[in-house]
Each structure stands twice: as C-alpha cells, then as structure tokens.
Coordinates of C-alpha atoms and ligand atoms in Angstrom, one line a residue:
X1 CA 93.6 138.0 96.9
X2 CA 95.5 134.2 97.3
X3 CA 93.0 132.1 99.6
X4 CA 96.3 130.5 101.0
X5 CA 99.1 132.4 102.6
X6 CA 101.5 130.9 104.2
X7 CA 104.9 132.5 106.2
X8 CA 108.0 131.0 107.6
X9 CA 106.2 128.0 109.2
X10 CA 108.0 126.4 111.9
X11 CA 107.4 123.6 113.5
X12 CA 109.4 121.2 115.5
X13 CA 108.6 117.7 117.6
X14 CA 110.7 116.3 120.6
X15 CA 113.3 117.4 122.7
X16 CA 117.3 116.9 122.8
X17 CA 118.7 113.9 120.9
X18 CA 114.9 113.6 119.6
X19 CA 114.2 116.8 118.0
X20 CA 112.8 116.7 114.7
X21 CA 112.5 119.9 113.0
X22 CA 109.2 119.0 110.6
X23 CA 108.7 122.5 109.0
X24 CA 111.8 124.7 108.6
X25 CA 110.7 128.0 107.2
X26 CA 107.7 127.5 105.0
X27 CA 106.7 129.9 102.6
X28 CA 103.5 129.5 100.2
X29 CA 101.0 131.3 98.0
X30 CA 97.9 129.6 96.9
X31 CA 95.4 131.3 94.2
X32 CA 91.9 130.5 94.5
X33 CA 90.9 127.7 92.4
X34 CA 94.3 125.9 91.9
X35 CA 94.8 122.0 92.0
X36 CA 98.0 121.9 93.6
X37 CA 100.0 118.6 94.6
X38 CA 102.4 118.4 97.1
X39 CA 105.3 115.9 96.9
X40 CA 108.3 114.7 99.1
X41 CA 109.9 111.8 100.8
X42 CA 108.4 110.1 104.0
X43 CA 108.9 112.2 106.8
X44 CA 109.3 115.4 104.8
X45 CA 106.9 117.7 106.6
X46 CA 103.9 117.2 103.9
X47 CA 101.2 116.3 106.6
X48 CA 102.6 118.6 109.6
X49 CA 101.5 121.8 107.3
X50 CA 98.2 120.5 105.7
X51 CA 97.5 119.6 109.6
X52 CA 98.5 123.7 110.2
X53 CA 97.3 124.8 107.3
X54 CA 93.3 123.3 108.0
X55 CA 93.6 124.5 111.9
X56 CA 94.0 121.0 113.5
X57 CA 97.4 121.1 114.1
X58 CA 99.3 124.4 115.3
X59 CA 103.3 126.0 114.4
X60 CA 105.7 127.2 116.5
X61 CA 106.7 130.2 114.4
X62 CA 105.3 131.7 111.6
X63 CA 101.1 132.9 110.1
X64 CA 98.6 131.0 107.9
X65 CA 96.3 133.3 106.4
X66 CA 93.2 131.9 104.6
X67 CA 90.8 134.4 102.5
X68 CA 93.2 136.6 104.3
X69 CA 92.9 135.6 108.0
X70 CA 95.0 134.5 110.3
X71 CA 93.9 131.5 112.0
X72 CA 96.3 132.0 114.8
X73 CA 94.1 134.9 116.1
X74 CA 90.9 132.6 116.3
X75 CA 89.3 131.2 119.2
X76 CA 89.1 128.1 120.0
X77 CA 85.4 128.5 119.1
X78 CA 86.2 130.2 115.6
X79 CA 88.6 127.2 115.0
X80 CA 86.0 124.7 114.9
X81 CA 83.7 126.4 113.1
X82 CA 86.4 127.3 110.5
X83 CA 87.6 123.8 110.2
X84 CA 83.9 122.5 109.2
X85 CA 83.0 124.8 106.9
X86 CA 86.1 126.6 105.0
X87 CA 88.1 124.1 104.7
X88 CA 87.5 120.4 103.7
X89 CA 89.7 117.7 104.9
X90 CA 90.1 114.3 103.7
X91 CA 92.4 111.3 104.5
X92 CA 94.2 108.2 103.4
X93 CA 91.8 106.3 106.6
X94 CA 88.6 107.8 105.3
X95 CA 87.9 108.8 109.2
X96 CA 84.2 108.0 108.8
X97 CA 82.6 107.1 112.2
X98 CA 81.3 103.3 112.0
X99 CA 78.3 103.1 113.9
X100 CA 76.8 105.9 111.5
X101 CA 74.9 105.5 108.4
X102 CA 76.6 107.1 104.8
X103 CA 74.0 109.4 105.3
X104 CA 74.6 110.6 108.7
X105 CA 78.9 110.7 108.5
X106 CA 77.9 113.2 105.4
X107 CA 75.9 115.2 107.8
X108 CA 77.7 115.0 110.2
X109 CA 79.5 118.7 109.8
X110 CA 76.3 120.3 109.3
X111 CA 74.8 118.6 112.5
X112 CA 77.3 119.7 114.7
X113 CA 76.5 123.4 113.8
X114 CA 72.7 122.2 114.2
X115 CA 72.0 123.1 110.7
X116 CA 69.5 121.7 108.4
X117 CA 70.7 119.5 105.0
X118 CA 70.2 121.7 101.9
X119 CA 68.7 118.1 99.8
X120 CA 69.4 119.3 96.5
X121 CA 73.1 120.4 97.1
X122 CA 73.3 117.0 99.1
X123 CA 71.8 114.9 96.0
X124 CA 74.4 116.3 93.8
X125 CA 77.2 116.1 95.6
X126 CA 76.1 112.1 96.3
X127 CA 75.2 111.7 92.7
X128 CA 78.2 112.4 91.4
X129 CA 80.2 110.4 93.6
X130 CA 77.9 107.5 93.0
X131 CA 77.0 107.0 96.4
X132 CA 72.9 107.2 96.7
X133 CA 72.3 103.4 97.0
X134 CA 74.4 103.2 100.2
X135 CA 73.1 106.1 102.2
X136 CA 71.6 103.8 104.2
X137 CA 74.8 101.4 104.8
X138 CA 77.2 101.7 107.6
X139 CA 81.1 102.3 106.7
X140 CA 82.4 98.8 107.2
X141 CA 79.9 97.5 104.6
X142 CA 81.3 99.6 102.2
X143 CA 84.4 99.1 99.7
X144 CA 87.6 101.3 100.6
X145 CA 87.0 103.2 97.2
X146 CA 83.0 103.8 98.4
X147 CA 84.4 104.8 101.8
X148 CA 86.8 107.4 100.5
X149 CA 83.7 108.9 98.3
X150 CA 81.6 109.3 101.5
X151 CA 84.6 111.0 103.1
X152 CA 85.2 113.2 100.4
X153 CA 81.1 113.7 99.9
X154 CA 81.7 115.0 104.3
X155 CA 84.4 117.4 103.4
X156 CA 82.3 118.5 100.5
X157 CA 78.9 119.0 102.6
X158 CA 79.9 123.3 103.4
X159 CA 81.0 123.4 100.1
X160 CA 84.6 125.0 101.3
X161 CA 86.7 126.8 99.5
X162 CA 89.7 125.0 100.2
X163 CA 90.1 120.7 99.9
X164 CA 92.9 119.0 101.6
X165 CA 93.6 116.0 100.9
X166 CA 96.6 113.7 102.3
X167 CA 97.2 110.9 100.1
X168 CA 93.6 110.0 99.8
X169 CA 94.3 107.6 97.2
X170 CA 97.1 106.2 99.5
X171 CA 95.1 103.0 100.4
X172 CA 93.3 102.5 96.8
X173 CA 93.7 100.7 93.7
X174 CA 94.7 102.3 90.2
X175 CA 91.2 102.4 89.2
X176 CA 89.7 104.0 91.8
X177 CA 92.7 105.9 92.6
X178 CA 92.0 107.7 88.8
X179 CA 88.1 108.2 89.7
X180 CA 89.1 109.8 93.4
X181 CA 91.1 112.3 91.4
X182 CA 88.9 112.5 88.9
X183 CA 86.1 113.9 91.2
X184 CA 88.3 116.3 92.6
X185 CA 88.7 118.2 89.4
X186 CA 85.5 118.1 88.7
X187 CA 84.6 120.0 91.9
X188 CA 87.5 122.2 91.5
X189 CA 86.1 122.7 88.0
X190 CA 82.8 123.3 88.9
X191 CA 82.7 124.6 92.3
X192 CA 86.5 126.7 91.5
X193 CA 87.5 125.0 95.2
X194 CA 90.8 125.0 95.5
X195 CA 92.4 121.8 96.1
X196 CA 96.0 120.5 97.5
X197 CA 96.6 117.0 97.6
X198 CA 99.5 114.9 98.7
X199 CA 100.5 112.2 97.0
X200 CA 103.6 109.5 96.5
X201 CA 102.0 109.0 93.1
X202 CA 103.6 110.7 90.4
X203 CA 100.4 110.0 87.7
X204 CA 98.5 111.8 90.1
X205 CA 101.2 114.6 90.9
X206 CA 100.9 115.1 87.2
X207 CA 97.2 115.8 87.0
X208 CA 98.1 118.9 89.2
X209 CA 98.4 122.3 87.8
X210 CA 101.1 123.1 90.2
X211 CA 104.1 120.4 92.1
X212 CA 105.1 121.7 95.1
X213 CA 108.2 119.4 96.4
X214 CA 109.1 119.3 100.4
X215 CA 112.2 118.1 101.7
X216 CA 113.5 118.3 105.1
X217 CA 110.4 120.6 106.2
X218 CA 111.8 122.8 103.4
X219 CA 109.9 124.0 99.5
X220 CA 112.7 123.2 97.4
X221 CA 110.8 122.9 94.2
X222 CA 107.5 124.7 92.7
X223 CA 106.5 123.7 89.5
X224 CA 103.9 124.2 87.0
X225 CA 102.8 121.3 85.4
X226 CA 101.7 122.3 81.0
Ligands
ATP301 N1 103.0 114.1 116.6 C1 104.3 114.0 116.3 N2 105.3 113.8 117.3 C2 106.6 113.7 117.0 N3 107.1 113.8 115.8 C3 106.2 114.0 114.8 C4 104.8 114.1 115.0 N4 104.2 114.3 113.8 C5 105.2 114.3 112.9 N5 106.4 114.1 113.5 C6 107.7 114.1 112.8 O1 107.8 115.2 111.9 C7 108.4 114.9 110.7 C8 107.4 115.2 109.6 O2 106.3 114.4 109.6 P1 105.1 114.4 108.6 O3 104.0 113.5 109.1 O4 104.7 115.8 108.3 O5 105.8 113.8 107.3 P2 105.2 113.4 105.9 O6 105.9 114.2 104.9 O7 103.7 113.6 105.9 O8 105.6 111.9 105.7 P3 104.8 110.7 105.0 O9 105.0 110.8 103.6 O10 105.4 109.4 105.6 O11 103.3 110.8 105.5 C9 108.7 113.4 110.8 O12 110.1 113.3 111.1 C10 107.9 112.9 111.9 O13 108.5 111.8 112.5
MG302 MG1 102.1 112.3 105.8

C-alpha cells in the first residue's frame, strides 16, 4: 500500500477581494521509500500541503491518508502523537529552540512522550550527521549548515517513515546544500524513509527520483527523473 494518499485537497485563505485559493484539487500517490521533490513558483501551494500533509496545518475539502489513515479522523491527542513520531518535519529556519543544548532539541520529541533515548540509534543518527562534538552547544553557537543537521538529526529521532522537508537547503551554501541532500538519501537508502522535499533548486530537484511541479495550488507535472 502507498504511505501517502492524497485527494482533492482544498484549501483556501481570506475572504472577498482577498481570497487566495492555495490548493485547488490536489491529488497524490506516494510509494514507500520514494525521494520525491516538489517544485513550483512562490506562492504556488508547496508549503500549504506539506503543512496538511504532516498534520500541522488542516484542508477545507478533501482526505490525507498516511499508511492508510486518515488524519482527519484523529484527535487532537492522536495528531500530536502522529506528528512526532510518523512523520519528520524539517525547515528552511531549522526551528531548534535556543536556550537548549544539541543534545536536548534532538530529544526533544522523545521527551515530550516521556520516553527514554535509545543511545545507540541516537549515536548513529549523530555520527553520521557529524554532530557529536556539539551536543553540548546551544543553537546560536552553531553554523546554519550544523543547525540544519541537528534539525534534521530531531526529525530523525522516531525514525518516521515519512521526511518533509521545505526548502531545507533554502538558507545554505552550495556545499552544504549537497551534504544536506546527501544525508537525506542516505537515510532514505538505509532506513527506506520516504522523503519529499521542496526546493527552488533545480540540482537538487534532480537528485529526486520523482518531480512533482505545483502551480496555482494545482499538480500540473509528475515526472520521473532516470
Ligand atoms: N496563513 C495564511 N494566511 C493567508 N494566506 C496564506 C497563508 N498561508 C499561505 N497563504 C497563501 O496561500 C498561497 C500558497 O502559499 P504557500 O506558502 O503554500 O506557497 P509556496 O508554494 O510554499 O511558496 P514559497 O515558494 O514562496 O514558499 C499564497 O498565495 C499565500 O499567500
Ligand atoms: Mg513555501
């Protein structure tokens, strides 16, 4: 079964004279373990459906189903609980909350469900982001490119099946840009998670395995990449 079904998603903003439609009738399959990338101008709709798509945000119209569920029928309870542990989210602002250690944003998801840290799976995920020597440094003393691997390292921490990403490489250089993307197919490799990433950057759009193009809240192209 797709771990990402997605029908007729509507959403609008506003009122009158101000009413944006942002998501006109999305429809959307996504297999398990795919790299997807989704493209489209500024103010296309890209954001509004990962926002649906990982729970944070919700549509006017239309179902997500992940693993099969429909997140629409979830309490308010079952929506938080989904949103730290199925699916991982990660931004252009790194979102990391300053007056915590590396360590303790990465934990951060498991704490809040009171679980314990498994420290192997934490090691790893650490190690191969390069991150052990700054467990112990707060977000601000840390380069954008280190701050965006802690974020990531947080979204990885539940190990969920699904990864989305909006324009996390929007704020970096080329070379850290490459090693973002990099470490996203290696855990999509390695762990098969499935990841969809937005991007204005067409190198990275061609890394994907699949180009999905928005325009005007609308799919108007679906590509596979050789
Ligand atoms: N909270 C909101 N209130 C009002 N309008 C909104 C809101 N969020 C998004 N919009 C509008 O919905 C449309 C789609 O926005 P969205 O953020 O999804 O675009 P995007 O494709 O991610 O653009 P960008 O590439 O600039 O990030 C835009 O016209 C935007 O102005
Ligand atoms: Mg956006």
């Amino acid at each position: 079964m797709e771990i990402l079904k997605v029908e007729n998603l509507r959403k609008e903003y506003g009122e009158g004279n101000s009413k944006v439609i942002a998501l006109d009738g999305v429809n959307l399959e996504i297999e398990r373990g795919e790299f997807v990338a989704i493209v489209g101008p500024s103010g296309s709709g890209k954001s509004t459906l990962l926002h649906i798509i990982g729970g944070v945000d919700s549509p006017d119209d239309g179902k997500v189903y992940i693993d099969g569920n429909d997140i629409s029928k979830y309490s308010s309870k079952e929506l938080a609980y989904f949103r730290r542990r199925k699916v991982g989210l990660i931004y252009q602002f790194y979102n990391l909350i300053p007056n915590l250690t590396v360590r303790h944003n990465i934990e951060l998801p498991l704490k809040l469900d009171k679980g314990k840290t498994n420290q192997d799976e934490f090691s790893d995920i650490v190690k191969k982001l390069g991150i052990e020597s700054k467990l112990n440094s707060f977000p601000s003393e840390l380069s954008g490119g280190q701050q965006q691997r802690v974020a990531i390292a947080r979204s990885l921490i539940y190990s969920p099946s699904l990864v989305l990403a909006d324009e996390p490489t929007g704020n970096l250089d080329r070379e850290n840009s490459r090693e973002i993307i990099e470490i996203l197919k290696y855990f999509n490799r390695t762990l098969k998670q499935t990841i969809i990433v937005i991007t204005h950057d067409e190198s990275i759009a061609l890394e994907a395995e699949r180009v999905i193009t928005i325009v005007d809240g609308k799919i108007v192209g679906d590509e596979n990449n050789e």
